[in-house]
mmCIF file of C-alpha atoms in Angstrom:
data_model
loop_
_atom_site.group_PDB
_atom_site.id
_atom_site.type_symbol
_atom_site.label_atom_id
_atom_site.label_comp_id
_atom_site.label_asym_id
_atom_site.label_seq_id
_atom_site.Cartn_x
_atom_site.Cartn_y
_atom_site.Cartn_z
ATOM 1 C CA MET A 277 39.904 28.391 12.083
ATOM 2 C CA GLN A 278 42.026 25.532 10.789
ATOM 3 C CA LEU A 279 44.379 26.316 7.927
ATOM 4 C CA THR A 280 46.609 24.045 5.914
ATOM 5 C CA ASN A 281 50.123 25.195 5.063
ATOM 6 C CA GLU A 282 48.882 25.927 1.524
ATOM 7 C CA LYS A 283 46.152 28.196 2.879
ATOM 8 C CA ILE A 284 48.623 29.843 5.232
ATOM 9 C CA MET A 285 50.812 30.597 2.228
ATOM 10 C CA ASP A 286 47.803 32.214 0.554
ATOM 11 C CA ARG A 287 47.374 34.558 3.517
ATOM 12 C CA ARG A 288 50.953 35.783 3.034
ATOM 13 C CA GLY A 289 51.841 38.198 5.866
ATOM 14 C CA PHE A 290 51.717 35.313 8.342
ATOM 15 C CA LEU A 291 54.098 33.120 9.895
ATOM 16 C CA ALA A 292 55.826 29.801 9.915
ATOM 17 C CA GLY A 293 58.600 27.534 10.779
ATOM 18 C CA GLY A 294 61.073 26.346 13.271
ATOM 19 C CA VAL A 295 64.242 28.259 14.006
ATOM 20 C CA ALA A 296 67.710 27.028 13.116
ATOM 21 C CA VAL A 297 70.818 28.392 14.793
ATOM 22 C CA VAL A 298 73.146 29.757 12.131
ATOM 23 C CA VAL A 299 76.789 28.985 12.828
ATOM 24 C CA MET A 300 79.015 31.043 10.558
ATOM 25 C CA SER A 301 82.612 30.419 9.652
ATOM 26 C CA GLN A 302 85.124 33.259 9.881
ATOM 27 C CA ALA A 303 85.196 33.391 6.088
ATOM 28 C CA GLU A 304 81.415 33.768 5.916
ATOM 29 C CA ALA A 305 81.432 36.471 8.573
ATOM 30 C CA LYS A 306 84.141 38.346 6.693
ATOM 31 C CA ALA A 307 82.150 38.093 3.459
ATOM 32 C CA ASP A 308 79.067 39.493 5.209
ATOM 33 C CA ASP A 309 81.101 42.483 6.380
ATOM 34 C CA ALA A 310 81.214 43.605 2.752
ATOM 35 C CA TRP A 311 77.447 44.134 2.766
ATOM 36 C CA PRO A 312 75.575 47.011 4.390
ATOM 37 C CA PRO A 313 73.882 46.522 7.749
ATOM 38 C CA ILE A 314 70.285 45.319 7.584
ATOM 39 C CA ILE A 315 67.128 46.998 8.772
ATOM 40 C CA ASP A 316 64.472 44.292 8.620
ATOM 41 C CA THR A 317 61.140 45.971 7.939
ATOM 42 C CA HIS A 318 59.062 42.803 8.336
ATOM 43 C CA GLN A 319 59.607 40.912 11.582
ATOM 44 C CA HIS A 320 56.924 38.755 13.193
ATOM 45 C CA LEU A 321 56.887 37.766 16.863
ATOM 46 C CA TRP A 322 54.209 36.137 18.960
ATOM 47 C CA ASP A 323 53.658 34.615 22.357
ATOM 48 C CA ARG A 324 50.528 32.486 22.455
ATOM 49 C CA SER A 325 50.348 32.698 26.221
ATOM 50 C CA LYS A 326 49.401 36.339 25.609
ATOM 51 C CA PHE A 327 47.559 36.323 22.281
ATOM 52 C CA ARG A 328 45.020 34.307 20.323
ATOM 53 C CA LEU A 329 46.012 33.584 16.741
ATOM 54 C CA GLU A 330 43.020 31.611 15.544
ATOM 55 C CA TRP A 331 44.399 30.904 12.084
ATOM 56 C CA ILE A 332 47.174 28.577 13.308
ATOM 57 C CA GLU A 333 46.555 24.932 12.517
ATOM 58 C CA LYS A 334 47.165 22.568 15.410
ATOM 59 C CA GLY A 335 50.347 20.586 14.879
ATOM 60 C CA SER A 336 51.487 22.650 11.895
ATOM 61 C CA ILE A 337 54.949 24.124 11.484
ATOM 62 C CA LEU A 338 53.478 27.349 12.877
ATOM 63 C CA ASP A 339 52.235 25.779 16.074
ATOM 64 C CA ARG A 340 54.780 27.292 18.481
ATOM 65 C CA ASP A 341 55.876 30.634 19.869
ATOM 66 C CA PHE A 342 58.309 32.899 18.014
ATOM 67 C CA LEU A 343 60.062 35.271 20.376
ATOM 68 C CA SER A 344 62.871 37.804 20.252
ATOM 69 C CA ALA A 345 65.431 35.204 21.335
ATOM 70 C CA ASP A 346 64.425 32.964 18.422
ATOM 71 C CA TYR A 347 64.768 35.872 16.027
ATOM 72 C CA ALA A 348 68.252 36.587 17.370
ATOM 73 C CA MET A 349 69.300 33.020 16.578
ATOM 74 C CA ALA A 350 67.723 33.081 13.117
ATOM 75 C CA THR A 351 69.529 36.289 12.158
ATOM 76 C CA GLN A 352 72.852 35.553 13.847
ATOM 77 C CA GLY A 353 75.852 36.920 11.963
ATOM 78 C CA LEU A 354 73.820 38.602 9.220
ATOM 79 C CA GLY A 355 74.187 42.206 10.363
ATOM 80 C CA VAL A 356 70.602 42.968 11.394
ATOM 81 C CA VAL A 357 70.782 46.226 13.337
ATOM 82 C CA GLN A 358 67.092 47.153 13.558
ATOM 83 C CA ALA A 359 63.750 45.498 12.926
ATOM 84 C CA VAL A 360 60.198 46.697 12.395
ATOM 85 C CA TYR A 361 57.593 44.411 13.956
ATOM 86 C CA MET A 362 54.722 43.446 11.676
ATOM 87 C CA GLU A 363 51.288 42.611 13.094
ATOM 88 C CA VAL A 364 50.350 38.930 13.363
ATOM 89 C CA ASP A 365 46.551 38.881 12.963
ATOM 90 C CA VAL A 366 45.627 38.569 16.601
ATOM 91 C CA VAL A 367 41.892 38.574 17.293
ATOM 92 C CA PRO A 368 40.491 42.126 17.019
ATOM 93 C CA ALA A 369 39.773 42.336 20.738
ATOM 94 C CA GLN A 370 43.540 42.111 21.320
ATOM 95 C CA HIS A 371 44.686 44.797 18.868
ATOM 96 C CA SER A 372 45.427 47.328 21.589
ATOM 97 C CA ALA A 373 47.198 44.716 23.699
ATOM 98 C CA GLU A 374 49.377 43.748 20.723
ATOM 99 C CA ALA A 375 50.368 47.383 20.208
ATOM 100 C CA LYS A 376 51.353 47.686 23.869
ATOM 101 C CA TYR A 377 53.220 44.369 23.779
ATOM 102 C CA VAL A 378 55.457 45.348 20.899
ATOM 103 C CA SER A 379 55.862 48.932 22.121
ATOM 104 C CA ASP A 380 57.186 47.588 25.417
ATOM 105 C CA ILE A 381 59.700 45.475 23.480
ATOM 106 C CA CYS A 382 60.802 48.521 21.488
ATOM 107 C CA ALA A 383 61.180 50.608 24.632
ATOM 108 C CA THR A 384 63.690 48.204 26.173
ATOM 109 C CA ARG A 385 66.144 48.743 23.284
ATOM 110 C CA SER A 386 67.548 45.338 24.191
ATOM 111 C CA THR A 387 66.569 43.745 20.862
ATOM 112 C CA PRO A 388 66.703 44.976 17.250
ATOM 113 C CA THR A 389 62.948 45.676 17.349
ATOM 114 C CA ARG A 390 62.623 49.463 17.358
ATOM 115 C CA ALA A 391 59.317 50.178 15.614
ATOM 116 C CA ALA A 392 56.010 48.552 14.775
ATOM 117 C CA VAL A 393 53.250 48.252 12.217
ATOM 118 C CA ILE A 394 50.182 47.255 14.192
ATOM 119 C CA SER A 395 46.834 45.599 13.560
ATOM 120 C CA GLY A 396 43.659 47.544 12.966
ATOM 121 C CA ARG A 397 40.404 47.715 11.045
ATOM 122 C CA PRO A 398 40.239 50.984 9.085
ATOM 123 C CA ASP A 399 36.522 50.548 8.363
ATOM 124 C CA SER A 400 35.504 50.096 12.006
ATOM 125 C CA PRO A 401 33.232 52.803 13.488
ATOM 126 C CA ASP A 402 35.652 53.492 16.354
ATOM 127 C CA PHE A 403 38.827 53.565 14.229
ATOM 128 C CA ALA A 404 39.655 57.194 15.066
ATOM 129 C CA GLY A 405 39.275 56.415 18.761
ATOM 130 C CA TYR A 406 41.584 53.430 18.385
ATOM 131 C CA LEU A 407 44.217 55.657 16.800
ATOM 132 C CA ASP A 408 43.741 58.251 19.541
ATOM 133 C CA GLN A 409 45.096 55.696 22.025
ATOM 134 C CA LEU A 410 48.337 55.590 20.020
ATOM 135 C CA LYS A 411 48.960 59.270 19.321
ATOM 136 C CA GLU A 412 51.713 59.532 21.952
ATOM 137 C CA ASN A 413 53.275 56.215 20.949
ATOM 138 C CA GLN A 414 56.600 56.950 19.249
ATOM 139 C CA PHE A 415 57.100 53.342 18.157
ATOM 140 C CA VAL A 416 53.976 52.831 16.029
ATOM 141 C CA LYS A 417 54.737 53.819 12.429
ATOM 142 C CA GLY A 418 51.817 52.340 10.562
ATOM 143 C CA LEU A 419 49.004 49.837 10.347
ATOM 144 C CA ARG A 420 48.143 46.724 8.387
ATOM 145 C CA GLN A 421 45.045 44.690 7.733
ATOM 146 C CA VAL A 422 45.788 41.708 5.500
ATOM 147 C CA LEU A 423 43.336 41.934 2.625
ATOM 148 C CA HIS A 424 43.357 38.370 1.351
ATOM 149 C CA GLY A 425 42.001 36.397 4.269
ATOM 150 C CA PRO A 426 39.174 34.001 3.376
ATOM 151 C CA SER A 427 36.565 36.351 4.848
ATOM 152 C CA THR A 428 37.833 39.471 3.031
ATOM 153 C CA PRO A 429 36.343 40.045 -0.445
ATOM 154 C CA PRO A 430 38.612 41.432 -3.194
ATOM 155 C CA ASP A 431 37.029 44.902 -3.166
ATOM 156 C CA HIS A 432 37.010 45.317 0.624
ATOM 157 C CA CYS A 433 39.682 48.015 0.504
ATOM 158 C CA LEU A 434 37.482 50.199 -1.742
ATOM 159 C CA LYS A 435 34.573 50.436 0.700
ATOM 160 C CA PRO A 436 33.911 54.102 1.589
ATOM 161 C CA GLU A 437 34.424 53.395 5.300
ATOM 162 C CA PHE A 438 37.749 51.702 4.603
ATOM 163 C CA VAL A 439 38.970 54.542 2.395
ATOM 164 C CA LYS A 440 37.974 57.020 5.105
ATOM 165 C CA GLY A 441 40.077 55.096 7.640
ATOM 166 C CA ILE A 442 43.113 55.004 5.333
ATOM 167 C CA ARG A 443 42.870 58.749 4.809
ATOM 168 C CA GLU A 444 42.749 59.180 8.576
ATOM 169 C CA LEU A 445 46.040 57.295 8.834
ATOM 170 C CA GLY A 446 47.622 59.806 6.476
ATOM 171 C CA ARG A 447 46.322 62.749 8.480
ATOM 172 C CA ARG A 448 48.055 61.285 11.526
ATOM 173 C CA GLY A 449 51.338 60.602 9.750
ATOM 174 C CA LEU A 450 50.879 56.822 9.756
ATOM 175 C CA SER A 451 51.403 54.506 6.795
ATOM 176 C CA PHE A 452 49.388 51.542 5.525
ATOM 177 C CA GLU A 453 50.831 48.230 4.318
ATOM 178 C CA ILE A 454 49.223 46.760 1.203
ATOM 179 C CA CYS A 455 49.064 42.988 1.552
ATOM 180 C CA GLN A 456 46.568 41.451 -0.850
ATOM 181 C CA ARG A 457 46.121 38.801 -3.499
ATOM 182 C CA GLU A 458 48.111 39.151 -6.693
ATOM 183 C CA ALA A 459 44.820 39.253 -8.604
ATOM 184 C CA ASP A 460 43.572 42.167 -6.458
ATOM 185 C CA LEU A 461 46.526 44.525 -6.866
ATOM 186 C CA ALA A 462 44.526 46.745 -9.216
ATOM 187 C CA ASN A 463 42.336 47.591 -6.222
ATOM 188 C CA GLY A 464 45.479 48.520 -4.306
ATOM 189 C CA VAL A 465 46.299 50.961 -7.102
ATOM 190 C CA LYS A 466 42.835 52.507 -6.821
ATOM 191 C CA LEU A 467 43.175 52.803 -3.048
ATOM 192 C CA ALA A 468 46.553 54.529 -3.294
ATOM 193 C CA ARG A 469 45.171 56.996 -5.839
ATOM 194 C CA MET A 470 42.156 57.768 -3.634
ATOM 195 C CA CYS A 471 44.369 58.355 -0.577
ATOM 196 C CA GLU A 472 47.213 60.498 -1.892
ATOM 197 C CA GLY A 473 47.910 61.905 1.575
ATOM 198 C CA THR A 474 48.707 58.465 2.991
ATOM 199 C CA GLN A 475 51.992 56.641 2.500
ATOM 200 C CA PHE A 476 51.700 52.978 1.455
ATOM 201 C CA ILE A 477 54.177 50.104 1.505
ATOM 202 C CA LEU A 478 53.476 47.146 -0.778
ATOM 203 C CA ASP A 479 54.295 43.906 1.052
ATOM 204 C CA HIS A 480 56.006 40.856 -0.452
ATOM 205 C CA CYS A 481 56.463 42.173 -4.004
ATOM 206 C CA GLY A 482 52.696 42.005 -4.399
ATOM 207 C CA ASN A 483 52.480 38.285 -3.587
ATOM 208 C CA PRO A 484 53.294 36.881 -7.048
ATOM 209 C CA ASN A 485 53.328 33.195 -7.892
ATOM 210 C CA VAL A 486 57.104 32.716 -7.969
ATOM 211 C CA LYS A 487 56.784 29.127 -9.212
ATOM 212 C CA ALA A 488 55.764 30.502 -12.604
ATOM 213 C CA ARG A 489 57.131 33.203 -14.860
ATOM 214 C CA PRO A 490 56.021 36.730 -13.919
ATOM 215 C CA ALA A 491 52.460 37.244 -15.113
ATOM 216 C CA SER A 492 51.804 40.242 -17.333
ATOM 217 C CA ALA A 493 48.927 41.344 -15.076
ATOM 218 C CA TRP A 494 51.220 41.291 -12.028
ATOM 219 C CA MET A 495 53.914 43.239 -13.878
ATOM 220 C CA LYS A 496 51.412 45.889 -14.956
ATOM 221 C CA ALA A 497 50.006 46.193 -11.426
ATOM 222 C CA ILE A 498 53.517 46.683 -10.058
ATOM 223 C CA ASP A 499 54.184 49.363 -12.665
ATOM 224 C CA ASP A 500 50.887 51.085 -11.838
ATOM 225 C CA LEU A 501 51.634 51.028 -8.112
ATOM 226 C CA ALA A 502 55.119 52.376 -8.750
ATOM 227 C CA ALA A 503 53.558 55.252 -10.708
ATOM 228 C CA CYS A 504 51.895 56.340 -7.433
ATOM 229 C CA SER A 505 54.403 58.564 -5.660
ATOM 230 C CA ASN A 506 52.905 57.652 -2.273
ATOM 231 C CA VAL A 507 53.714 53.922 -2.616
ATOM 232 C CA SER A 508 56.975 52.140 -1.754
ATOM 233 C CA ALA A 509 57.679 48.424 -2.136
ATOM 234 C CA LYS A 510 58.976 45.804 0.233
ATOM 235 C CA ILE A 511 61.196 43.100 -1.234
ATOM 236 C CA SER A 512 60.199 40.328 1.112
ATOM 237 C CA GLY A 513 58.213 37.145 1.447
ATOM 238 C CA VAL A 514 58.831 35.667 -1.981
ATOM 239 C CA ILE A 515 61.171 32.900 -0.820
ATOM 240 C CA ALA A 516 58.271 31.287 1.059
ATOM 241 C CA GLY A 517 56.604 30.345 -2.220
ATOM 242 C CA ILE A 518 59.537 28.793 -4.087
ATOM 243 C CA ASP A 519 59.839 25.369 -5.632
ATOM 244 C CA ARG A 520 62.496 23.774 -3.431
ATOM 245 C CA GLN A 521 63.619 21.568 -6.319
ATOM 246 C CA LYS A 522 64.716 24.556 -8.412
ATOM 247 C CA ASP A 523 67.415 27.186 -8.085
ATOM 248 C CA VAL A 524 66.281 29.802 -5.551
ATOM 249 C CA VAL A 525 68.035 32.809 -7.054
ATOM 250 C CA GLU A 526 66.875 32.166 -10.595
ATOM 251 C CA GLN A 527 63.290 31.682 -9.416
ATOM 252 C CA LEU A 528 63.235 34.940 -7.488
ATOM 253 C CA ARG A 529 65.398 37.146 -9.690
ATOM 254 C CA PRO A 530 62.763 38.216 -12.281
ATOM 255 C CA PHE A 531 60.288 39.192 -9.567
ATOM 256 C CA VAL A 532 62.786 41.079 -7.416
ATOM 257 C CA GLU A 533 64.311 42.809 -10.431
ATOM 258 C CA HIS A 534 60.942 43.928 -11.797
ATOM 259 C CA VAL A 535 59.877 45.453 -8.464
ATOM 260 C CA TRP A 536 63.272 47.087 -7.929
ATOM 261 C CA ASN A 537 63.342 48.543 -11.440
ATOM 262 C CA ALA A 538 59.720 49.736 -11.292
ATOM 263 C CA PHE A 539 60.004 51.518 -7.946
ATOM 264 C CA GLY A 540 63.590 52.629 -8.375
ATOM 265 C CA PRO A 541 66.407 52.601 -5.832
ATOM 266 C CA ASP A 542 64.795 55.087 -3.426
ATOM 267 C CA ARG A 543 61.438 53.348 -2.850
ATOM 268 C CA VAL A 544 62.362 49.753 -1.991
ATOM 269 C CA VAL A 545 63.071 48.231 1.424
ATOM 270 C CA PHE A 546 64.178 44.810 2.628
ATOM 271 C CA GLY A 547 61.908 42.567 4.690
ATOM 272 C CA GLY A 548 62.940 39.274 6.275
ATOM 273 C CA ASP A 549 59.370 38.025 6.755
ATOM 274 C CA TRP A 550 60.620 35.741 9.505
ATOM 275 C CA PRO A 551 59.454 33.176 10.345
ATOM 276 C CA VAL A 552 57.152 32.705 7.344
ATOM 277 C CA CYS A 553 60.246 32.731 5.123
ATOM 278 C CA LEU A 554 61.047 29.313 6.574
ATOM 279 C CA LEU A 555 58.395 27.770 4.344
ATOM 280 C CA GLY A 556 60.948 28.173 1.570
ATOM 281 C CA GLY A 557 64.276 28.591 3.343
ATOM 282 C CA SER A 558 66.057 29.984 6.359
ATOM 283 C CA TYR A 559 66.534 33.678 7.019
ATOM 284 C CA LYS A 560 70.156 33.290 5.978
ATOM 285 C CA GLN A 561 69.179 31.618 2.711
ATOM 286 C CA TRP A 562 66.811 34.485 1.925
ATOM 287 C CA VAL A 563 69.431 37.142 2.667
ATOM 288 C CA THR A 564 72.056 35.233 0.689
ATOM 289 C CA ALA A 565 69.746 34.850 -2.321
ATOM 290 C CA LEU A 566 68.822 38.527 -2.311
ATOM 291 C CA ARG A 567 72.464 39.559 -2.015
ATOM 292 C CA GLN A 568 73.250 37.464 -5.071
ATOM 293 C CA ILE A 569 70.452 39.174 -6.986
ATOM 294 C CA ALA A 570 71.717 42.565 -5.778
ATOM 295 C CA GLU A 571 75.340 41.973 -6.756
ATOM 296 C CA GLY A 572 74.906 43.794 -10.054
ATOM 297 C CA ARG A 573 73.639 46.937 -8.343
ATOM 298 C CA SER A 574 75.787 49.783 -7.064
ATOM 299 C CA ARG A 575 76.959 49.838 -3.460
ATOM 300 C CA VAL A 576 74.798 52.912 -2.947
ATOM 301 C CA ASP A 577 71.668 51.128 -4.183
ATOM 302 C CA GLN A 578 72.448 48.024 -2.130
ATOM 303 C CA ARG A 579 72.688 50.150 0.982
ATOM 304 C CA LYS A 580 69.428 51.918 0.149
ATOM 305 C CA LEU A 581 67.617 48.582 -0.139
ATOM 306 C CA PHE A 582 69.001 46.922 2.967
ATOM 307 C CA HIS A 583 69.252 49.933 5.256
ATOM 308 C CA ASP A 584 68.924 53.572 4.260
ATOM 309 C CA ASN A 585 65.447 53.647 2.691
ATOM 310 C CA ALA A 586 63.960 51.973 5.765
ATOM 311 C CA VAL A 587 65.260 54.772 7.975
ATOM 312 C CA ARG A 588 63.348 57.319 5.908
ATOM 313 C CA ILE A 589 60.203 55.331 5.038
ATOM 314 C CA TYR A 590 59.636 54.030 8.568
ATOM 315 C CA ARG A 591 60.952 57.197 10.242
ATOM 316 C CA LEU A 592 63.562 55.397 12.319
ATOM 317 C CA ALA A 593 66.320 56.841 14.431
#
């Protein structure tokens, strides 16, 4: 399937960009020391010699491998101490292989990657059997199926078979990441309410259009999701959709602030969304922008966002 960069942006949880080596001055490094260490809850990696990612457009900015060494360069000097791998929409036949691939990376402890959210299809007839293969896997913390691909209708997540699969995740102590169109967030609210025994993480601030002012429907959906005690929110991804001709911080501030205020200091986590963040700016630019937005918050709340909440929500060491 051939996708333009615009369509790739619409898919949200998926990936982009070249990698730039960040060279920091001593002054910059010293300034970063004032901030808490980072647990990145949204890291993408892929090796196309091992996996088929059919959504990548030939010759696009995504048309290359993104490996642990590239991630190390992209995050250099920013204090990333752990990362949670996020599934990359490999073809369904390779779901199990993807889980093994990232689990092997986690087991080496030679990179920041220490846990994973893997691919899966909750409405598939053999979903319980698929999860059975992972029950001894200490690295798998949850599952994601992106819900706004071109072949996924808006109400897909409300199908009885899908709801049954999400409830099964909760019974096994696994979470589900909500990644869907801004217009479909009301269905995410319904899903969370129907599956109170499952923990959810909302990806990318609910995928708002950050080139416009926050829409009232998006704000209400965020408030409704925050009213569900089993939902947390990931402040991630939004830099990929910015207008490069406008101030980054001022574009993102109202969206980040609304999510942070709605969910409160204990139910938000940071996500780098590398390399898709490169559609709007480098990893360092994203971290720098978010730190500027967070400057008015207490040191305790800053640390909860960038580090402490991730330990609890993703059950990390």
